[in-house]
PDB file of C-alpha atoms and ligand atoms in Angstrom:
ATOM      1  CA  UNK A  11      32.646  20.513  -7.705  1.00  0.00           C
ATOM      2  CA  UNK A  12      34.354  17.625  -5.974  1.00  0.00           C
ATOM      3  CA  UNK A  13      32.067  14.831  -4.800  1.00  0.00           C
ATOM      4  CA  UNK A  14      33.408  15.259  -1.261  1.00  0.00           C
ATOM      5  CA  UNK A  15      31.901  18.744  -1.069  1.00  0.00           C
ATOM      6  CA  UNK A  16      28.400  17.629  -1.980  1.00  0.00           C
ATOM      7  CA  UNK A  17      25.455  17.551   0.349  1.00  0.00           C
ATOM      8  CA  UNK A  18      22.307  15.544  -0.312  1.00  0.00           C
ATOM      9  CA  UNK A  19      18.884  15.589   1.269  1.00  0.00           C
ATOM     10  CA  UNK A  20      17.110  12.223   1.169  1.00  0.00           C
ATOM     11  CA  UNK A  21      13.474  12.246   2.242  1.00  0.00           C
ATOM     12  CA  UNK A  22      12.227   9.117   3.952  1.00  0.00           C
ATOM     13  CA  UNK A  23      15.889   8.158   4.126  1.00  0.00           C
ATOM     14  CA  UNK A  24      15.850   6.354   7.476  1.00  0.00           C
ATOM     15  CA  UNK A  25      14.406   3.034   6.303  1.00  0.00           C
ATOM     16  CA  UNK A  26      13.541   0.948   3.246  1.00  0.00           C
ATOM     17  CA  UNK A  27      14.644   2.210  -0.162  1.00  0.00           C
ATOM     18  CA  UNK A  28      15.479   5.621   1.287  1.00  0.00           C
ATOM     19  CA  UNK A  29      17.923   4.104   3.768  1.00  0.00           C
ATOM     20  CA  UNK A  30      19.715   2.270   0.945  1.00  0.00           C
ATOM     21  CA  UNK A  31      19.902   5.553  -0.992  1.00  0.00           C
ATOM     22  CA  UNK A  32      21.360   7.284   2.069  1.00  0.00           C
ATOM     23  CA  UNK A  33      24.024   4.563   2.364  1.00  0.00           C
ATOM     24  CA  UNK A  34      24.797   4.618  -1.375  1.00  0.00           C
ATOM     25  CA  UNK A  35      25.357   8.388  -1.368  1.00  0.00           C
ATOM     26  CA  UNK A  36      27.489   8.227   1.793  1.00  0.00           C
ATOM     27  CA  UNK A  37      29.634   5.550   0.138  1.00  0.00           C
ATOM     28  CA  UNK A  38      30.133   7.924  -2.817  1.00  0.00           C
ATOM     29  CA  UNK A  39      31.489  10.593  -0.469  1.00  0.00           C
ATOM     30  CA  UNK A  40      28.363  12.728  -0.351  1.00  0.00           C
ATOM     31  CA  UNK A  41      27.236  14.143   3.002  1.00  0.00           C
ATOM     32  CA  UNK A  42      23.572  13.349   3.682  1.00  0.00           C
ATOM     33  CA  UNK A  43      20.743  14.905   5.636  1.00  0.00           C
ATOM     34  CA  UNK A  44      17.841  12.511   6.073  1.00  0.00           C
ATOM     35  CA  UNK A  45      14.374  14.040   6.482  1.00  0.00           C
ATOM     36  CA  UNK A  46      12.014  11.402   7.834  1.00  0.00           C
ATOM     37  CA  UNK A  47       8.771  11.417   9.814  1.00  0.00           C
ATOM     38  CA  UNK A  48       9.426   8.092  11.567  1.00  0.00           C
ATOM     39  CA  UNK A  49      11.225   8.841  14.826  1.00  0.00           C
ATOM     40  CA  UNK A  50      11.733   5.128  15.569  1.00  0.00           C
ATOM     41  CA  UNK A  51      13.450   4.570  12.204  1.00  0.00           C
ATOM     42  CA  UNK A  52      15.640   7.605  12.874  1.00  0.00           C
ATOM     43  CA  UNK A  53      16.568   6.218  16.298  1.00  0.00           C
ATOM     44  CA  UNK A  54      17.375   2.794  14.794  1.00  0.00           C
ATOM     45  CA  UNK A  55      19.540   4.156  11.957  1.00  0.00           C
ATOM     46  CA  UNK A  56      23.193   3.169  12.382  1.00  0.00           C
ATOM     47  CA  UNK A  57      25.585   5.179  10.205  1.00  0.00           C
ATOM     48  CA  UNK A  58      28.355   3.245   8.442  1.00  0.00           C
ATOM     49  CA  UNK A  59      31.578   3.312  10.448  1.00  0.00           C
ATOM     50  CA  UNK A  60      33.372   5.375   7.812  1.00  0.00           C
ATOM     51  CA  UNK A  61      30.591   7.989   7.632  1.00  0.00           C
ATOM     52  CA  UNK A  62      30.790   9.366  11.151  1.00  0.00           C
ATOM     53  CA  UNK A  63      29.839  13.033  11.128  1.00  0.00           C
ATOM     54  CA  UNK A  64      28.673  12.906   7.506  1.00  0.00           C
ATOM     55  CA  UNK A  65      25.006  12.040   8.065  1.00  0.00           C
ATOM     56  CA  UNK A  66      22.384  13.935  10.043  1.00  0.00           C
ATOM     57  CA  UNK A  67      18.829  12.710  10.585  1.00  0.00           C
ATOM     58  CA  UNK A  68      16.015  15.210  11.091  1.00  0.00           C
ATOM     59  CA  UNK A  69      12.400  14.481  12.017  1.00  0.00           C
ATOM     60  CA  UNK A  70      10.334  16.258   9.381  1.00  0.00           C
ATOM     61  CA  UNK A  71       7.130  16.006   7.370  1.00  0.00           C
ATOM     62  CA  UNK A  72       7.780  16.665   3.683  1.00  0.00           C
ATOM     63  CA  UNK A  73       4.229  17.950   3.288  1.00  0.00           C
ATOM     64  CA  UNK A  74       5.041  20.899   5.576  1.00  0.00           C
ATOM     65  CA  UNK A  75       6.876  23.842   4.019  1.00  0.00           C
ATOM     66  CA  UNK A  76       8.156  24.964   7.431  1.00  0.00           C
ATOM     67  CA  UNK A  77       9.750  21.541   7.967  1.00  0.00           C
ATOM     68  CA  UNK A  78      11.541  21.872   4.627  1.00  0.00           C
ATOM     69  CA  UNK A  79      13.066  25.194   5.696  1.00  0.00           C
ATOM     70  CA  UNK A  80      14.247  23.576   8.927  1.00  0.00           C
ATOM     71  CA  UNK A  81      15.809  20.610   7.068  1.00  0.00           C
ATOM     72  CA  UNK A  82      17.599  22.842   4.569  1.00  0.00           C
ATOM     73  CA  UNK A  83      18.905  25.082   7.352  1.00  0.00           C
ATOM     74  CA  UNK A  84      20.330  22.019   9.127  1.00  0.00           C
ATOM     75  CA  UNK A  85      21.918  20.822   5.874  1.00  0.00           C
ATOM     76  CA  UNK A  86      23.483  24.180   5.016  1.00  0.00           C
ATOM     77  CA  UNK A  87      24.935  24.729   8.453  1.00  0.00           C
ATOM     78  CA  UNK A  88      26.237  21.145   8.769  1.00  0.00           C
ATOM     79  CA  UNK A  89      27.597  20.537   5.258  1.00  0.00           C
ATOM     80  CA  UNK A  90      27.027  23.539   2.981  1.00  0.00           C
ATOM     81  CA  UNK A  91      24.677  24.073   0.036  1.00  0.00           C
ATOM     82  CA  UNK A  92      22.383  21.178  -0.895  1.00  0.00           C
ATOM     83  CA  UNK A  93      23.293  19.996  -4.395  1.00  0.00           C
ATOM     84  CA  UNK A  94      21.516  16.621  -4.418  1.00  0.00           C
ATOM     85  CA  UNK A  95      17.853  16.071  -3.549  1.00  0.00           C
ATOM     86  CA  UNK A  96      16.185  12.656  -3.524  1.00  0.00           C
ATOM     87  CA  UNK A  97      12.425  12.873  -3.120  1.00  0.00           C
ATOM     88  CA  UNK A  98      11.812   9.357  -1.827  1.00  0.00           C
ATOM     89  CA  UNK A  99       9.297   9.714   1.039  1.00  0.00           C
ATOM     90  CA  UNK A 100       5.832   8.410   0.228  1.00  0.00           C
ATOM     91  CA  UNK A 101       2.865   6.730   1.824  1.00  0.00           C
ATOM     92  CA  UNK A 102       0.513   4.073   0.509  1.00  0.00           C
ATOM     93  CA  UNK A 103      -2.363   3.673   2.985  1.00  0.00           C
ATOM     94  CA  UNK A 104      -4.102   0.300   2.887  1.00  0.00           C
ATOM     95  CA  UNK A 105      -6.887  -1.451   4.789  1.00  0.00           C
ATOM     96  CA  UNK A 106      -5.937  -4.892   6.080  1.00  0.00           C
ATOM     97  CA  UNK A 107      -3.207  -5.020   3.459  1.00  0.00           C
ATOM     98  CA  UNK A 108      -5.624  -4.208   0.624  1.00  0.00           C
ATOM     99  CA  UNK A 109      -6.059  -1.083  -1.481  1.00  0.00           C
ATOM    100  CA  UNK A 110      -8.844   1.252  -0.372  1.00  0.00           C
ATOM    101  CA  UNK A 111     -11.469   1.173  -3.155  1.00  0.00           C
ATOM    102  CA  UNK A 112     -11.732   4.660  -4.677  1.00  0.00           C
ATOM    103  CA  UNK A 113     -15.495   4.716  -4.085  1.00  0.00           C
ATOM    104  CA  UNK A 114     -14.835   4.355  -0.337  1.00  0.00           C
ATOM    105  CA  UNK A 115     -11.810   6.591  -0.044  1.00  0.00           C
ATOM    106  CA  UNK A 116     -12.211   9.475   2.389  1.00  0.00           C
ATOM    107  CA  UNK A 117     -11.161  12.832   0.944  1.00  0.00           C
ATOM    108  CA  UNK A 118      -8.763  13.324   3.870  1.00  0.00           C
ATOM    109  CA  UNK A 119      -6.881  10.171   2.878  1.00  0.00           C
ATOM    110  CA  UNK A 120      -6.682  11.284  -0.779  1.00  0.00           C
ATOM    111  CA  UNK A 121      -5.450  14.744   0.248  1.00  0.00           C
ATOM    112  CA  UNK A 122      -2.819  13.383   2.624  1.00  0.00           C
ATOM    113  CA  UNK A 123      -1.329  11.074  -0.032  1.00  0.00           C
ATOM    114  CA  UNK A 124      -1.166  13.938  -2.530  1.00  0.00           C
ATOM    115  CA  UNK A 125       0.435  16.192   0.097  1.00  0.00           C
ATOM    116  CA  UNK A 126       3.180  13.701   1.003  1.00  0.00           C
ATOM    117  CA  UNK A 127       3.872  11.962  -2.318  1.00  0.00           C
ATOM    118  CA  UNK A 128       3.509  14.903  -4.708  1.00  0.00           C
ATOM    119  CA  UNK A 129       3.449  18.271  -2.914  1.00  0.00           C
ATOM    120  CA  UNK A 130       6.398  17.155  -0.777  1.00  0.00           C
ATOM    121  CA  UNK A 131       8.497  16.608  -3.913  1.00  0.00           C
ATOM    122  CA  UNK A 132       7.398  19.949  -5.388  1.00  0.00           C
ATOM    123  CA  UNK A 133       8.302  21.812  -2.190  1.00  0.00           C
ATOM    124  CA  UNK A 134      11.711  20.158  -1.980  1.00  0.00           C
ATOM    125  CA  UNK A 135      12.572  20.902  -5.606  1.00  0.00           C
ATOM    126  CA  UNK A 136      11.345  24.485  -5.349  1.00  0.00           C
ATOM    127  CA  UNK A 137      13.317  25.196  -2.178  1.00  0.00           C
ATOM    128  CA  UNK A 138      16.630  23.608  -3.217  1.00  0.00           C
ATOM    129  CA  UNK A 139      16.586  25.249  -6.656  1.00  0.00           C
ATOM    130  CA  UNK A 140      18.094  28.640  -5.670  1.00  0.00           C
ATOM    131  CA  UNK A 141      21.085  27.001  -3.951  1.00  0.00           C
ATOM    132  CA  UNK A 142      21.692  24.562  -6.798  1.00  0.00           C
ATOM    133  CA  UNK A 143      21.427  27.384  -9.330  1.00  0.00           C
ATOM    134  CA  UNK A 144      23.981  29.419  -7.367  1.00  0.00           C
ATOM    135  CA  UNK A 145      26.301  26.368  -7.318  1.00  0.00           C
ATOM    136  CA  UNK A 146      25.758  25.818 -11.062  1.00  0.00           C
ATOM    137  CA  UNK A 147      25.278  22.095 -10.382  1.00  0.00           C
ATOM    138  CA  UNK A 148      22.455  20.002  -9.012  1.00  0.00           C
ATOM    139  CA  UNK A 149      20.767  16.624  -9.137  1.00  0.00           C
ATOM    140  CA  UNK A 150      17.135  15.981  -8.257  1.00  0.00           C
ATOM    141  CA  UNK A 151      15.849  12.403  -8.307  1.00  0.00           C
ATOM    142  CA  UNK A 152      12.170  11.664  -7.753  1.00  0.00           C
ATOM    143  CA  UNK A 153      11.211   8.153  -6.676  1.00  0.00           C
ATOM    144  CA  UNK A 154       8.072   7.289  -8.600  1.00  0.00           C
ATOM    145  CA  UNK A 155       6.898   3.701  -9.126  1.00  0.00           C
ATOM    146  CA  UNK A 156       6.108   1.112 -11.747  1.00  0.00           C
ATOM    147  CA  UNK A 157       2.532   1.999 -10.758  1.00  0.00           C
ATOM    148  CA  UNK A 158       3.015   5.202 -12.793  1.00  0.00           C
ATOM    149  CA  UNK A 159       3.438   3.012 -15.890  1.00  0.00           C
ATOM    150  CA  UNK A 160       0.881   0.297 -15.286  1.00  0.00           C
ATOM    151  CA  UNK A 161      -1.627   1.794 -12.860  1.00  0.00           C
ATOM    152  CA  UNK A 162      -1.449   0.778  -9.219  1.00  0.00           C
ATOM    153  CA  UNK A 163      -2.414  -2.870  -8.833  1.00  0.00           C
ATOM    154  CA  UNK A 164      -1.948  -3.212  -5.090  1.00  0.00           C
ATOM    155  CA  UNK A 165      -1.982   0.418  -3.920  1.00  0.00           C
ATOM    156  CA  UNK A 166      -4.914   2.806  -4.121  1.00  0.00           C
ATOM    157  CA  UNK A 167      -5.886   5.414  -6.717  1.00  0.00           C
ATOM    158  CA  UNK A 168      -4.225   8.190  -4.702  1.00  0.00           C
ATOM    159  CA  UNK A 169      -0.881   6.389  -4.825  1.00  0.00           C
ATOM    160  CA  UNK A 170      -1.162   5.598  -8.538  1.00  0.00           C
ATOM    161  CA  UNK A 171      -2.149   9.177  -9.350  1.00  0.00           C
ATOM    162  CA  UNK A 172       0.735  10.725  -7.408  1.00  0.00           C
ATOM    163  CA  UNK A 173       3.331   8.388  -8.875  1.00  0.00           C
ATOM    164  CA  UNK A 174       2.209   9.234 -12.423  1.00  0.00           C
ATOM    165  CA  UNK A 175       2.120  12.943 -11.554  1.00  0.00           C
ATOM    166  CA  UNK A 176       5.727  12.749 -10.355  1.00  0.00           C
ATOM    167  CA  UNK A 177       6.757  11.926 -13.931  1.00  0.00           C
ATOM    168  CA  UNK A 178       5.100  15.134 -15.164  1.00  0.00           C
ATOM    169  CA  UNK A 179       6.752  17.082 -12.351  1.00  0.00           C
ATOM    170  CA  UNK A 180      10.111  15.550 -13.282  1.00  0.00           C
ATOM    171  CA  UNK A 181       9.872  16.395 -16.988  1.00  0.00           C
ATOM    172  CA  UNK A 182       8.638  19.943 -16.425  1.00  0.00           C
ATOM    173  CA  UNK A 183      11.348  20.702 -13.858  1.00  0.00           C
ATOM    174  CA  UNK A 184      13.926  19.169 -16.210  1.00  0.00           C
ATOM    175  CA  UNK A 185      13.022  21.874 -18.754  1.00  0.00           C
ATOM    176  CA  UNK A 186      13.024  24.628 -16.133  1.00  0.00           C
ATOM    177  CA  UNK A 187      16.177  23.712 -14.213  1.00  0.00           C
ATOM    178  CA  UNK A 188      18.325  22.190 -16.983  1.00  0.00           C
ATOM    179  CA  UNK A 189      19.782  25.562 -18.064  1.00  0.00           C
ATOM    180  CA  UNK A 190      20.995  26.071 -14.468  1.00  0.00           C
ATOM    181  CA  UNK A 191      23.154  22.904 -14.539  1.00  0.00           C
ATOM    182  CA  UNK A 192      20.548  20.894 -12.650  1.00  0.00           C
ATOM    183  CA  UNK A 193      19.191  17.579 -13.886  1.00  0.00           C
ATOM    184  CA  UNK A 194      15.837  16.190 -12.752  1.00  0.00           C
ATOM    185  CA  UNK A 195      15.062  12.502 -13.249  1.00  0.00           C
ATOM    186  CA  UNK A 196      12.675   9.862 -11.980  1.00  0.00           C
ATOM    187  CA  UNK A 197      13.124   6.228 -11.023  1.00  0.00           C
ATOM    188  CA  UNK A 198      10.207   3.804 -11.276  1.00  0.00           C
ATOM    189  CA  UNK A 199      11.030   0.802  -9.095  1.00  0.00           C
ATOM    190  CA  UNK A 200       9.136  -2.443  -9.492  1.00  0.00           C
ATOM    191  CA  UNK A 201       8.408  -4.603  -6.450  1.00  0.00           C
ATOM    192  CA  UNK A 202      11.065  -3.941  -3.808  1.00  0.00           C
ATOM    193  CA  UNK A 203      10.974  -5.726  -0.451  1.00  0.00           C
ATOM    194  CA  UNK A 204      10.666  -2.989   2.202  1.00  0.00           C
ATOM    195  CA  UNK A 205       8.286  -2.260   5.100  1.00  0.00           C
ATOM    196  CA  UNK A 206       5.900  -0.660   2.559  1.00  0.00           C
ATOM    197  CA  UNK A 207       5.836  -3.820   0.413  1.00  0.00           C
ATOM    198  CA  UNK A 208       5.530  -6.032   3.502  1.00  0.00           C
ATOM    199  CA  UNK A 209       2.210  -4.326   4.310  1.00  0.00           C
ATOM    200  CA  UNK A 210       0.458  -6.633   1.820  1.00  0.00           C
ATOM    201  CA  UNK A 211       0.015 -10.409   2.055  1.00  0.00           C
ATOM    202  CA  UNK A 212       3.066 -12.523   1.224  1.00  0.00           C
ATOM    203  CA  UNK A 213       1.037 -14.336  -1.511  1.00  0.00           C
ATOM    204  CA  UNK A 214       0.663 -10.990  -3.295  1.00  0.00           C
ATOM    205  CA  UNK A 215       4.423 -10.383  -3.301  1.00  0.00           C
ATOM    206  CA  UNK A 216       5.109 -13.973  -4.400  1.00  0.00           C
ATOM    207  CA  UNK A 217       2.593 -13.629  -7.246  1.00  0.00           C
ATOM    208  CA  UNK A 218       4.429 -10.485  -8.321  1.00  0.00           C
ATOM    209  CA  UNK A 219       7.725 -12.318  -8.232  1.00  0.00           C
ATOM    210  CA  UNK A 220       6.355 -14.817 -10.725  1.00  0.00           C
ATOM    211  CA  UNK A 221       5.982 -11.964 -13.226  1.00  0.00           C
ATOM    212  CA  UNK A 222       9.559 -10.684 -12.910  1.00  0.00           C
ATOM    213  CA  UNK A 223      11.872 -12.096 -15.612  1.00  0.00           C
ATOM    214  CA  UNK A 224      15.005 -11.928 -13.428  1.00  0.00           C
ATOM    215  CA  UNK A 225      13.205 -14.280 -11.034  1.00  0.00           C
ATOM    216  CA  UNK A 226      13.349 -12.310  -7.829  1.00  0.00           C
ATOM    217  CA  UNK A 227      11.839  -9.366  -6.016  1.00  0.00           C
ATOM    218  CA  UNK A 228      13.934  -6.215  -5.876  1.00  0.00           C
ATOM    219  CA  UNK A 229      16.112  -5.034  -3.015  1.00  0.00           C
ATOM    220  CA  UNK A 230      16.413  -1.461  -1.756  1.00  0.00           C
ATOM    221  CA  UNK A 231      19.999  -1.510  -3.041  1.00  0.00           C
ATOM    222  CA  UNK A 232      18.738  -2.206  -6.583  1.00  0.00           C
ATOM    223  CA  UNK A 233      16.950   1.147  -6.539  1.00  0.00           C
ATOM    224  CA  UNK A 234      19.721   2.951  -4.661  1.00  0.00           C
ATOM    225  CA  UNK A 235      22.285   1.990  -7.323  1.00  0.00           C
ATOM    226  CA  UNK A 236      20.224   3.751 -10.004  1.00  0.00           C
ATOM    227  CA  UNK A 237      19.771   6.818  -7.806  1.00  0.00           C
ATOM    228  CA  UNK A 238      23.500   6.922  -7.035  1.00  0.00           C
ATOM    229  CA  UNK A 239      24.250   7.007 -10.763  1.00  0.00           C
ATOM    230  CA  UNK A 240      21.643   9.696 -11.488  1.00  0.00           C
ATOM    231  CA  UNK A 241      23.137  11.813  -8.687  1.00  0.00           C
ATOM    232  CA  UNK A 242      26.662  11.522 -10.101  1.00  0.00           C
ATOM    233  CA  UNK A 243      28.704  13.646 -12.498  1.00  0.00           C
ATOM    234  CA  UNK A 244      28.581  10.848 -15.086  1.00  0.00           C
ATOM    235  CA  UNK A 245      24.803  11.252 -15.420  1.00  0.00           C
ATOM    236  CA  UNK A 246      24.998  14.900 -16.506  1.00  0.00           C
ATOM    237  CA  UNK A 247      23.367  14.235 -19.912  1.00  0.00           C
ATOM    238  CA  UNK A 248      20.465  12.268 -18.405  1.00  0.00           C
ATOM    239  CA  UNK A 249      17.680  14.792 -17.796  1.00  0.00           C
ATOM    240  CA  UNK A 250      13.912  14.401 -17.630  1.00  0.00           C
ATOM    241  CA  UNK A 251      14.324  10.623 -17.876  1.00  0.00           C
ATOM    242  CA  UNK A 252      12.328   7.901 -16.211  1.00  0.00           C
ATOM    243  CA  UNK A 253      14.526   4.931 -15.340  1.00  0.00           C
ATOM    244  CA  UNK A 254      12.573   1.684 -15.005  1.00  0.00           C
ATOM    245  CA  UNK A 255      14.286  -0.593 -12.479  1.00  0.00           C
ATOM    246  CA  UNK A 256      11.953  -3.540 -12.147  1.00  0.00           C
ATOM    247  CA  UNK A 257      13.708  -6.749 -13.187  1.00  0.00           C
ATOM    248  CA  UNK A 258      11.823  -6.651 -16.497  1.00  0.00           C
ATOM    249  CA  UNK A 259       8.319  -6.792 -15.066  1.00  0.00           C
ATOM    250  CA  UNK A 260       7.393  -3.788 -17.224  1.00  0.00           C
ATOM    251  CA  UNK A 261       9.260  -2.835 -20.400  1.00  0.00           C
ATOM    252  CA  UNK A 262       8.543   0.468 -22.126  1.00  0.00           C
TER     253      UNK A 262
HETATM  254  N1  NAD B  21       8.636  -0.956  -1.981  1.00  0.00           N
HETATM  255  C1  NAD B  21       8.219  -1.003  -3.233  1.00  0.00           C
HETATM  256  O1  NAD B  21       7.871  -2.066  -3.763  1.00  0.00           O
HETATM  257  C2  NAD B  21       8.171   0.260  -4.043  1.00  0.00           C
HETATM  258  C3  NAD B  21       7.881   0.135  -5.400  1.00  0.00           C
HETATM  259  C4  NAD B  21       7.843   1.273  -6.182  1.00  0.00           C
HETATM  260  C5  NAD B  21       8.097   2.513  -5.629  1.00  0.00           C
HETATM  261  N2  NAD B  21       8.373   2.615  -4.293  1.00  0.00           N
HETATM  262  C6  NAD B  21       8.639   3.943  -3.769  1.00  0.00           C
HETATM  263  O2  NAD B  21       9.895   3.962  -3.133  1.00  0.00           O
HETATM  264  C7  NAD B  21       9.879   4.943  -2.089  1.00  0.00           C
HETATM  265  C8  NAD B  21      10.295   4.298  -0.786  1.00  0.00           C
HETATM  266  O3  NAD B  21       9.384   3.239  -0.504  1.00  0.00           O
HETATM  267  P1  NAD B  21       9.654   2.143   0.625  1.00  0.00           P
HETATM  268  O4  NAD B  21       9.106   0.876   0.104  1.00  0.00           O
HETATM  269  O5  NAD B  21      11.056   2.222   1.083  1.00  0.00           O
HETATM  270  O6  NAD B  21       8.640   2.693   1.739  1.00  0.00           O
HETATM  271  P2  NAD B  21       8.718   2.642   3.319  1.00  0.00           P
HETATM  272  O7  NAD B  21       7.333   2.879   3.805  1.00  0.00           O
HETATM  273  O8  NAD B  21       9.424   1.417   3.758  1.00  0.00           O
HETATM  274  O9  NAD B  21       9.625   3.905   3.657  1.00  0.00           O
HETATM  275  C9  NAD B  21       9.144   5.212   3.393  1.00  0.00           C
HETATM  276  C10 NAD B  21       9.883   6.196   4.252  1.00  0.00           C
HETATM  277  O10 NAD B  21       9.282   7.495   4.064  1.00  0.00           O
HETATM  278  C11 NAD B  21       9.030   8.068   5.334  1.00  0.00           C
HETATM  279  N3  NAD B  21       7.910   8.999   5.278  1.00  0.00           N
HETATM  280  C12 NAD B  21       6.597   8.712   5.089  1.00  0.00           C
HETATM  281  N4  NAD B  21       5.873   9.836   5.114  1.00  0.00           N
HETATM  282  C13 NAD B  21       6.739  10.858   5.305  1.00  0.00           C
HETATM  283  C14 NAD B  21       6.591  12.262   5.413  1.00  0.00           C
HETATM  284  N5  NAD B  21       5.376  12.852   5.339  1.00  0.00           N
HETATM  285  N6  NAD B  21       7.695  13.031   5.586  1.00  0.00           N
HETATM  286  C15 NAD B  21       8.921  12.453   5.687  1.00  0.00           C
HETATM  287  N7  NAD B  21       9.118  11.118   5.603  1.00  0.00           N
HETATM  288  C16 NAD B  21       8.041  10.341   5.414  1.00  0.00           C
HETATM  289  C17 NAD B  21       8.743   6.878   6.237  1.00  0.00           C
HETATM  290  O11 NAD B  21       8.889   7.226   7.611  1.00  0.00           O
HETATM  291  C18 NAD B  21       9.759   5.874   5.751  1.00  0.00           C
HETATM  292  O12 NAD B  21      11.013   6.043   6.388  1.00  0.00           O
HETATM  293  C19 NAD B  21       8.469   5.506  -2.070  1.00  0.00           C
HETATM  294  O13 NAD B  21       8.432   6.681  -2.840  1.00  0.00           O
HETATM  295  C20 NAD B  21       7.652   4.416  -2.722  1.00  0.00           C
HETATM  296  O14 NAD B  21       6.471   4.914  -3.289  1.00  0.00           O
HETATM  297  C21 NAD B  21       8.413   1.503  -3.488  1.00  0.00           C
END
């Protein structure tokens, strides 16, 4: 398949890391449908000048199966079969910029984080699989976190649990979908300056910076570059992998 004929769905692709992923894929010639719950971020999104008509933004909740069907219908009718899926959308609820202690965490909050961060990725992968299988080519990239490696230090137990679970989802789907020409990989970003990271005190982010050998916090583009590679033809032998992109703050 030529890159120009590809269509990607990027969840949470209207701001932060997801927005950088959207822009990276557009620059590679891939058409993109963004599925994002934040209507203000969707309204603020300005497509690159050379991508007019190649990006469509849809208000959707990845935890809702019906919303997924709507997003995929939009993608198919606008650009054709979805052959790239980036499961990026996630939430990390905090209280006054601090993690919610697990002993005080309401079950509703736990369930909502699992629904968005984990079930959302499962639903997306499940629903794009038939189209990718028919095309004989597909790329699924799940955005996990360094928290999956180290435990969540700033975020709560729900966030840490879902990010680790995404690695199991990734590896299991890599077995299942590999024979169909579809690769499934995960990226575990370290600290990346986005609205999510800005929800904690600046001292916390600066303390994290001190532990990063390259001497800086990450940018959304740092993560997007890895995703762009994993979504490319060149990455066809990378399957079930977890790519740590963290400036050296955790080395496996
Ligand atoms: N920022 C970091 O330091 C960092 C580190 C490691 C991993 N990550 C991961 O990177 C990804 C992006 O994080 P970010 O920092 O850009 O976060 P962010 O909060 O800035 O952006 C997340 C995006 O997801 C969207 N979203 C949230 N819930 C949604 C839902 N139910 N349905 C659809 N869209 C929804 C939001 O509207 C937003 O556009 C997440 O998976 C996050 O866990 C971030």
